[in-house]
Amino acid sequence: MGHINDTLRALWTTLRTAFRPTSTVQFPAVVRPRGERYRVSFALPDDENGEMACIGCLTCERICPSQVIKVKPGVKRESPVTGKKRAYTDDFVIDLSACIQCELCVQVCNNDAIVMVREAEQPMFEREDLVLGFARLRKNATDRTRSWGHGTMLQESQEPAKVEKKAPAVKAAPAVAAEPRQPAPRSPSRAAEPPEDGARARAREGARARRGGTDVSATLAFGVVAACALLSAVFVVRAVDLIRAVLWLGITLIATAALYAMLGASFLAGVQLLLYVGGVMTLMVFGVMITRRHEGIAPTATDTVRPVRGAVVAASLFGLVAAAIVNTDGLDDAPARALAPLTLADLGRSILVEHVLAFEALSLLLLAAIIGAVVIARRRDPGPLDEPTEASR
């Protein structure tokens, strides 16, 4: 009975104090007073004419150190109030979850189009509650209290004091007879320059030779790596032992990665090394070692025909590629121009948006290759380890 009495007494204590008011003062019963300079959120107010003050100049977006402001400028159109054409903003987004409250966006705004307010946002369950859109920023301008400063006031307070400088007294100069104006001397042409001395001429010729030598060495290095890739690919198809064929394939893939690096495609070179050399090669080595295959391929009567067929197919593909290159006009006369740097985001967008059909076709081809590999791996070659079946008995 003692345990039951203790339990009932504890329940009575809990029920008696469940609805008692808290002993401490907490929010939102009492709101802590905030100072005049307190600022925590943003708003987009109107100008003196009652129109949106933001004109989409992108100054706040450029100055933001956290890059949390995204502005979409609109087209210029006639104002319904003043009748003059002015710029507008179609969208304005601020991500408060990454904002550092530096107020630089407010300070650089010349139109006082963005201000900070003293009431904080109250996110409930999602991070998106801290992403202030255009409508919410406009609503904050009317529902919340602005903080102390705005753009033009902060700019004026930070400007140095202007000191008026007195102009020095100018003494009257004695009159001088004007001289006739002579034409300016022309710059001497290159042909009129004195001939260079021997040391300078030799230095210039040496610089030209070094530049030419660098181009020649790069071309030779590219040719050596391409030859290694080609020869190792030939050894892959000519090797009798599967392990040796896989090792030659690894050399081919490494040489291909080196070619990518020489052509400036560092990302493709890294993917080639990580995915093909690191992953596919390891998978092939384990597959050859685990599957029950013979160490070598016995020569058959058709071995003399297969190389000829392979050579014909390779020559045909090479001829098609060479004909496409030769018949393309403008390759030799096209001026060399520097392309914009390609980021990984641009590469992913190009693959999954512009070339999505080719990407899906390669996916289907890879799926077919996987299914074919599974079918081939499930076949069992007759050998001494196979158990006799009922038909053979």
Coordinates of C-alpha atoms in Angstrom, one line a residue:
M1 CA 0.0 0.0 0.0
G2 CA 2.9 2.4 0.6
H3 CA 3.9 2.4 -3.0
I4 CA 0.4 3.1 -4.1
N5 CA 0.1 6.0 -1.8
D6 CA 3.4 7.5 -2.9
T7 CA 2.3 7.2 -6.6
L8 CA -1.1 8.8 -5.9
R9 CA 0.6 11.6 -4.0
A10 CA 3.0 12.3 -6.8
L11 CA 0.2 12.4 -9.4
W12 CA -1.8 14.8 -7.2
T13 CA 1.3 17.1 -7.0
T14 CA 1.7 17.0 -10.7
L15 CA -2.0 17.8 -11.4
R16 CA -2.0 20.6 -8.8
T17 CA 1.0 22.4 -10.4
A18 CA 0.3 21.6 -14.0
F19 CA -1.7 24.8 -14.7
R20 CA 0.2 27.1 -12.3
P21 CA 1.7 30.2 -14.0
T22 CA 5.4 30.1 -14.6
S23 CA 7.6 31.5 -11.9
T24 CA 9.9 33.3 -14.4
V25 CA 9.1 36.0 -16.9
Q26 CA 9.3 34.6 -20.4
F27 CA 8.6 35.6 -24.0
P28 CA 6.0 36.3 -25.4
A29 CA 4.4 37.3 -22.1
V30 CA 7.0 40.1 -21.6
V31 CA 8.9 41.4 -24.6
R32 CA 12.4 42.5 -23.9
P33 CA 12.9 46.2 -24.8
R34 CA 15.1 46.7 -27.8
G35 CA 17.3 49.7 -28.5
E36 CA 16.9 52.1 -31.3
R37 CA 19.9 50.7 -33.2
Y38 CA 18.7 47.1 -32.8
R39 CA 18.2 45.5 -36.3
V40 CA 17.6 41.9 -37.2
S41 CA 15.5 41.6 -40.4
F42 CA 14.8 43.5 -43.6
A43 CA 12.1 45.3 -45.5
L44 CA 11.5 47.0 -48.9
P45 CA 9.7 50.3 -48.2
D46 CA 8.1 52.7 -50.7
D47 CA 9.4 56.1 -51.8
E48 CA 7.8 59.5 -51.2
N49 CA 5.5 58.9 -54.1
G50 CA 4.1 55.7 -52.7
E51 CA 5.9 53.5 -55.2
M52 CA 8.4 50.7 -54.6
A53 CA 11.8 52.4 -54.1
C54 CA 13.9 49.6 -55.3
I55 CA 15.0 50.0 -59.0
G56 CA 17.0 46.7 -59.3
C57 CA 20.5 48.3 -59.5
L58 CA 22.0 45.1 -58.0
T59 CA 24.3 47.2 -55.7
C60 CA 23.2 45.4 -52.6
E61 CA 23.6 42.0 -54.3
R62 CA 27.2 42.8 -55.3
I63 CA 28.2 44.2 -51.9
C64 CA 26.8 41.3 -49.8
P65 CA 29.8 39.3 -48.4
S66 CA 27.6 36.2 -47.7
Q67 CA 25.9 36.3 -51.2
V68 CA 22.4 35.9 -49.6
I69 CA 20.7 38.5 -51.7
K70 CA 19.2 37.7 -55.1
V71 CA 17.6 40.5 -57.1
K72 CA 15.8 40.2 -60.5
P73 CA 15.6 43.6 -62.2
G74 CA 12.5 44.4 -64.2
V75 CA 12.1 46.3 -67.4
K76 CA 11.7 50.1 -67.4
R77 CA 8.0 51.1 -67.6
E78 CA 6.0 54.3 -67.1
S79 CA 5.2 55.1 -63.5
P80 CA 1.4 55.4 -62.8
V81 CA 2.1 58.2 -60.3
T82 CA 4.7 60.5 -62.0
G83 CA 4.1 59.4 -65.6
K84 CA 7.9 59.0 -66.2
K85 CA 9.7 55.9 -67.1
R86 CA 11.6 54.3 -64.3
A87 CA 13.2 50.9 -63.4
Y88 CA 11.4 48.4 -61.2
T89 CA 12.3 45.1 -59.5
D90 CA 10.5 41.9 -60.3
D91 CA 11.9 39.7 -57.5
F92 CA 13.9 40.2 -54.3
V93 CA 15.0 37.4 -52.0
I94 CA 17.1 37.4 -48.8
D95 CA 18.3 34.3 -47.0
L96 CA 18.5 35.2 -43.3
S97 CA 19.9 31.8 -42.3
A98 CA 23.3 32.8 -43.8
C99 CA 23.0 36.6 -43.3
I100 CA 25.7 38.1 -40.9
Q101 CA 23.7 41.3 -40.2
C102 CA 26.5 43.6 -41.5
E103 CA 24.0 46.1 -43.0
L104 CA 26.3 46.8 -46.0
C105 CA 23.3 46.4 -48.3
V106 CA 21.5 49.2 -46.4
Q107 CA 24.5 51.5 -46.4
V108 CA 25.2 51.3 -50.2
C109 CA 21.6 51.9 -51.3
N110 CA 21.2 55.4 -52.7
N111 CA 17.4 55.2 -52.8
D112 CA 16.8 53.9 -49.3
A113 CA 15.1 51.0 -50.9
I114 CA 16.1 48.4 -48.4
V115 CA 16.0 49.0 -44.6
M116 CA 16.4 46.8 -41.5
V117 CA 13.6 46.3 -39.0
R118 CA 13.7 45.5 -35.2
E119 CA 11.3 42.6 -35.1
A120 CA 12.9 39.2 -35.7
E121 CA 11.6 36.4 -37.9
Q122 CA 10.1 33.4 -36.1
P123 CA 10.8 30.2 -38.1
M124 CA 8.7 27.2 -37.0
F125 CA 9.7 23.9 -38.6
E126 CA 11.6 24.6 -41.9
R127 CA 14.7 26.5 -42.9
E128 CA 12.7 28.1 -45.8
D129 CA 10.9 30.2 -43.2
L130 CA 14.1 32.3 -43.0
V131 CA 14.1 32.9 -46.7
L132 CA 12.3 36.3 -47.2
G133 CA 10.7 36.7 -50.6
F134 CA 9.5 39.8 -52.3
A135 CA 6.0 39.8 -50.8
R136 CA 7.2 39.2 -47.3
L137 CA 9.8 42.0 -47.6
R138 CA 7.2 44.4 -48.8
K139 CA 4.9 43.4 -45.9
N140 CA 7.6 44.0 -43.3
A141 CA 7.8 47.6 -44.5
T142 CA 4.3 48.2 -43.2
D143 CA 3.9 45.8 -40.3
R144 CA 7.3 46.2 -38.5
T145 CA 9.3 49.0 -37.0
R146 CA 12.3 50.3 -38.8
S147 CA 15.7 50.5 -37.2
W148 CA 17.6 53.6 -36.6
G149 CA 19.6 54.0 -39.9
H150 CA 19.0 54.0 -43.6
G151 CA 21.2 54.3 -46.6
T152 CA 21.6 58.0 -47.3
M153 CA 21.8 58.9 -43.6
L154 CA 24.6 56.3 -43.0
Q155 CA 26.5 57.5 -46.1
E156 CA 26.3 61.1 -44.9
S157 CA 27.4 60.2 -41.4
Q158 CA 30.5 58.3 -42.7
E159 CA 31.7 61.0 -45.1
P160 CA 34.7 63.0 -43.9
A161 CA 34.1 66.6 -43.0
K162 CA 34.5 69.0 -45.9
V163 CA 37.1 71.7 -45.4
E164 CA 36.9 74.8 -47.5
K165 CA 40.2 75.6 -49.1
K166 CA 41.1 79.2 -49.9
A167 CA 42.3 79.7 -53.4
P168 CA 45.8 81.2 -53.4
A169 CA 46.3 84.7 -54.7
V170 CA 47.4 84.6 -58.3
K171 CA 50.0 87.2 -59.3
A172 CA 49.7 88.8 -62.6
A173 CA 52.3 87.5 -65.0
P174 CA 54.1 89.9 -67.3
A175 CA 52.8 89.9 -70.8
V176 CA 54.9 87.7 -73.1
A177 CA 54.7 87.8 -76.9
A178 CA 53.0 84.7 -78.2
E179 CA 55.4 82.4 -80.1
P180 CA 54.3 80.7 -83.2
R181 CA 53.0 77.3 -82.6
Q182 CA 55.1 74.5 -84.0
P183 CA 53.6 71.1 -85.0
A184 CA 54.3 68.3 -82.6
P185 CA 57.0 66.0 -83.7
R186 CA 55.8 62.7 -85.1
S187 CA 56.8 59.5 -83.5
P188 CA 59.6 57.8 -85.4
S189 CA 58.6 54.8 -87.3
R190 CA 60.0 51.4 -86.7
A191 CA 62.1 51.6 -89.9
A192 CA 63.7 54.9 -88.7
E193 CA 64.9 53.4 -85.4
P194 CA 68.6 52.7 -85.2
P195 CA 69.5 49.1 -85.7
E196 CA 69.7 46.9 -82.6
D197 CA 73.0 45.8 -81.3
G198 CA 74.2 42.2 -81.5
A199 CA 73.3 41.3 -77.8
R200 CA 69.7 42.6 -78.0
A201 CA 69.2 40.8 -81.3
R202 CA 70.6 37.6 -80.0
A203 CA 68.4 37.8 -76.9
R204 CA 65.3 38.3 -79.0
E205 CA 66.1 35.4 -81.2
G206 CA 66.7 33.2 -78.1
A207 CA 63.3 34.1 -76.7
R208 CA 61.7 33.2 -80.0
A209 CA 63.6 29.9 -80.1
R210 CA 62.5 29.1 -76.5
R211 CA 58.9 29.7 -77.3
G212 CA 59.2 27.6 -80.4
G213 CA 61.0 24.9 -78.4
T214 CA 58.2 24.9 -75.8
D215 CA 55.6 24.3 -78.5
V216 CA 57.7 21.5 -80.1
S217 CA 58.3 19.8 -76.7
A218 CA 54.6 19.9 -75.9
T219 CA 53.7 18.5 -79.3
L220 CA 56.3 15.7 -78.9
A221 CA 55.0 14.9 -75.4
F222 CA 51.5 14.7 -76.7
G223 CA 52.6 12.4 -79.5
V224 CA 54.5 10.1 -77.1
V225 CA 51.5 9.8 -74.8
A226 CA 49.1 9.2 -77.7
A227 CA 51.5 6.5 -79.1
C228 CA 51.5 4.8 -75.6
A229 CA 47.7 4.8 -75.5
L230 CA 47.5 3.4 -79.1
L231 CA 50.1 0.7 -78.5
S232 CA 48.7 -0.4 -75.2
A233 CA 45.2 -0.6 -76.8
V234 CA 46.7 -2.9 -79.5
F235 CA 48.3 -5.1 -76.8
V236 CA 44.9 -5.3 -75.0
V237 CA 43.3 -7.0 -78.0
R238 CA 46.4 -9.1 -78.8
A239 CA 47.1 -10.4 -75.3
V240 CA 46.3 -14.0 -74.7
D241 CA 46.3 -13.9 -70.9
L242 CA 43.3 -12.0 -69.4
I243 CA 45.3 -10.6 -66.6
R244 CA 47.9 -9.1 -69.0
A245 CA 45.1 -7.7 -71.1
V246 CA 43.6 -6.0 -68.1
L247 CA 47.0 -4.5 -67.1
W248 CA 47.5 -3.2 -70.7
L249 CA 44.0 -1.7 -70.5
G250 CA 45.1 0.1 -67.3
I251 CA 48.0 1.7 -69.2
T252 CA 45.6 2.8 -71.9
L253 CA 43.3 4.5 -69.5
I254 CA 46.2 6.2 -67.7
A255 CA 47.5 7.5 -71.1
T256 CA 44.0 8.7 -72.0
A257 CA 43.9 10.7 -68.7
A258 CA 47.3 12.2 -69.5
L259 CA 45.9 13.3 -72.9
Y260 CA 42.9 15.0 -71.2
A261 CA 45.3 16.8 -68.9
M262 CA 47.4 18.1 -71.8
L263 CA 44.3 19.4 -73.5
G264 CA 43.3 21.4 -70.4
A265 CA 40.4 19.1 -69.3
S266 CA 41.7 18.6 -65.7
F267 CA 38.2 17.5 -64.5
L268 CA 37.9 14.8 -67.1
A269 CA 41.5 13.6 -66.3
G270 CA 40.6 13.3 -62.6
V271 CA 37.4 11.4 -63.4
Q272 CA 39.3 9.1 -65.8
L273 CA 41.8 8.2 -63.1
L274 CA 39.3 7.9 -60.2
L275 CA 36.5 6.1 -62.1
Y276 CA 38.2 4.0 -64.7
V277 CA 41.7 3.4 -63.5
G278 CA 40.7 3.2 -59.8
G279 CA 37.3 1.6 -60.0
V280 CA 36.8 -0.3 -63.3
M281 CA 40.3 -1.7 -63.3
T282 CA 39.9 -3.1 -59.8
L283 CA 36.6 -4.5 -60.7
M284 CA 37.9 -6.2 -63.8
V285 CA 40.9 -7.7 -62.0
F286 CA 38.7 -9.2 -59.3
G287 CA 36.2 -10.4 -61.9
V288 CA 38.9 -12.2 -63.8
M289 CA 40.4 -13.7 -60.6
I290 CA 37.1 -14.9 -59.2
T291 CA 35.4 -16.3 -62.3
R292 CA 36.2 -19.8 -63.3
R293 CA 38.0 -19.0 -66.6
H294 CA 41.1 -20.5 -68.1
E295 CA 44.3 -18.6 -67.8
G296 CA 44.7 -18.3 -71.6
I297 CA 42.7 -18.5 -74.8
A298 CA 43.6 -21.4 -76.9
P299 CA 44.3 -20.4 -80.5
T300 CA 41.7 -21.6 -83.0
A301 CA 41.4 -21.7 -86.7
T302 CA 39.5 -18.4 -86.7
D303 CA 42.3 -16.5 -85.1
T304 CA 43.7 -15.5 -88.5
V305 CA 40.4 -14.0 -89.5
R306 CA 39.5 -12.0 -86.4
P307 CA 42.5 -9.6 -86.6
V308 CA 41.7 -8.9 -90.2
R309 CA 38.1 -8.1 -89.3
G310 CA 39.2 -5.9 -86.4
A311 CA 41.6 -4.0 -88.6
V312 CA 38.9 -3.4 -91.2
V313 CA 36.5 -2.1 -88.6
A314 CA 39.2 0.2 -87.0
A315 CA 40.3 1.5 -90.4
S316 CA 36.6 2.3 -91.3
L317 CA 36.1 4.2 -88.1
F318 CA 39.3 6.1 -88.6
G319 CA 38.3 7.0 -92.1
L320 CA 34.9 8.3 -91.0
V321 CA 36.5 10.5 -88.3
A322 CA 39.2 11.7 -90.7
A323 CA 36.7 12.5 -93.4
A324 CA 34.5 14.5 -90.9
I325 CA 37.6 16.5 -89.9
V326 CA 38.8 17.2 -93.4
N327 CA 35.3 18.1 -94.8
T328 CA 34.6 20.6 -92.0
D329 CA 35.1 24.1 -93.3
G330 CA 36.7 26.9 -91.3
L331 CA 38.9 24.9 -88.9
D332 CA 42.2 26.2 -90.2
D333 CA 40.9 29.8 -90.7
A334 CA 39.1 30.0 -87.4
P335 CA 40.7 32.7 -85.2
A336 CA 42.0 31.5 -81.8
R337 CA 39.9 32.9 -79.0
A338 CA 39.9 32.3 -75.3
L339 CA 36.9 30.5 -74.0
A340 CA 35.1 31.3 -70.8
P341 CA 36.1 29.0 -67.9
L342 CA 33.7 26.1 -67.5
T343 CA 32.6 25.3 -64.0
L344 CA 31.4 22.0 -62.7
A345 CA 27.9 23.5 -62.3
D346 CA 27.9 24.5 -66.0
L347 CA 29.2 21.0 -67.0
G348 CA 26.4 19.3 -65.0
R349 CA 23.8 21.6 -66.5
S350 CA 25.1 20.9 -70.0
I351 CA 24.9 17.2 -69.5
L352 CA 21.5 16.9 -67.8
V353 CA 19.7 19.7 -69.7
E354 CA 21.2 20.3 -73.2
H355 CA 22.5 16.7 -73.8
V356 CA 20.1 14.8 -71.7
L357 CA 19.1 12.5 -74.6
A358 CA 22.7 11.4 -75.2
F359 CA 23.1 10.9 -71.5
E360 CA 20.1 8.7 -71.3
A361 CA 21.3 6.7 -74.3
L362 CA 24.6 6.1 -72.7
S363 CA 22.8 5.0 -69.5
L364 CA 20.8 2.4 -71.6
L365 CA 24.0 1.3 -73.3
L366 CA 25.7 0.8 -69.9
L367 CA 22.6 -1.1 -68.6
A368 CA 22.8 -3.4 -71.7
A369 CA 26.5 -4.0 -71.1
I370 CA 25.8 -4.9 -67.4
I371 CA 23.1 -7.4 -68.4
G372 CA 25.4 -8.9 -71.1
A373 CA 28.2 -9.3 -68.5
V374 CA 25.9 -11.0 -66.1
V375 CA 24.7 -13.4 -68.8
I376 CA 28.3 -14.2 -69.9
A377 CA 29.4 -14.7 -66.3
R378 CA 26.6 -17.2 -65.6
R379 CA 27.6 -19.5 -68.4
R380 CA 29.7 -22.4 -67.3
D381 CA 32.4 -23.8 -69.5
P382 CA 32.7 -27.6 -69.5
G383 CA 35.7 -28.7 -67.6
P384 CA 37.1 -31.3 -65.2
L385 CA 35.5 -29.6 -62.2
D386 CA 32.0 -29.9 -63.6
E387 CA 29.9 -32.7 -62.0
P388 CA 28.4 -35.3 -64.4
T389 CA 24.8 -34.8 -65.2
E390 CA 22.1 -37.4 -65.6
A391 CA 22.3 -37.2 -69.4
S392 CA 26.0 -37.9 -69.4
R393 CA 25.6 -40.9 -67.2

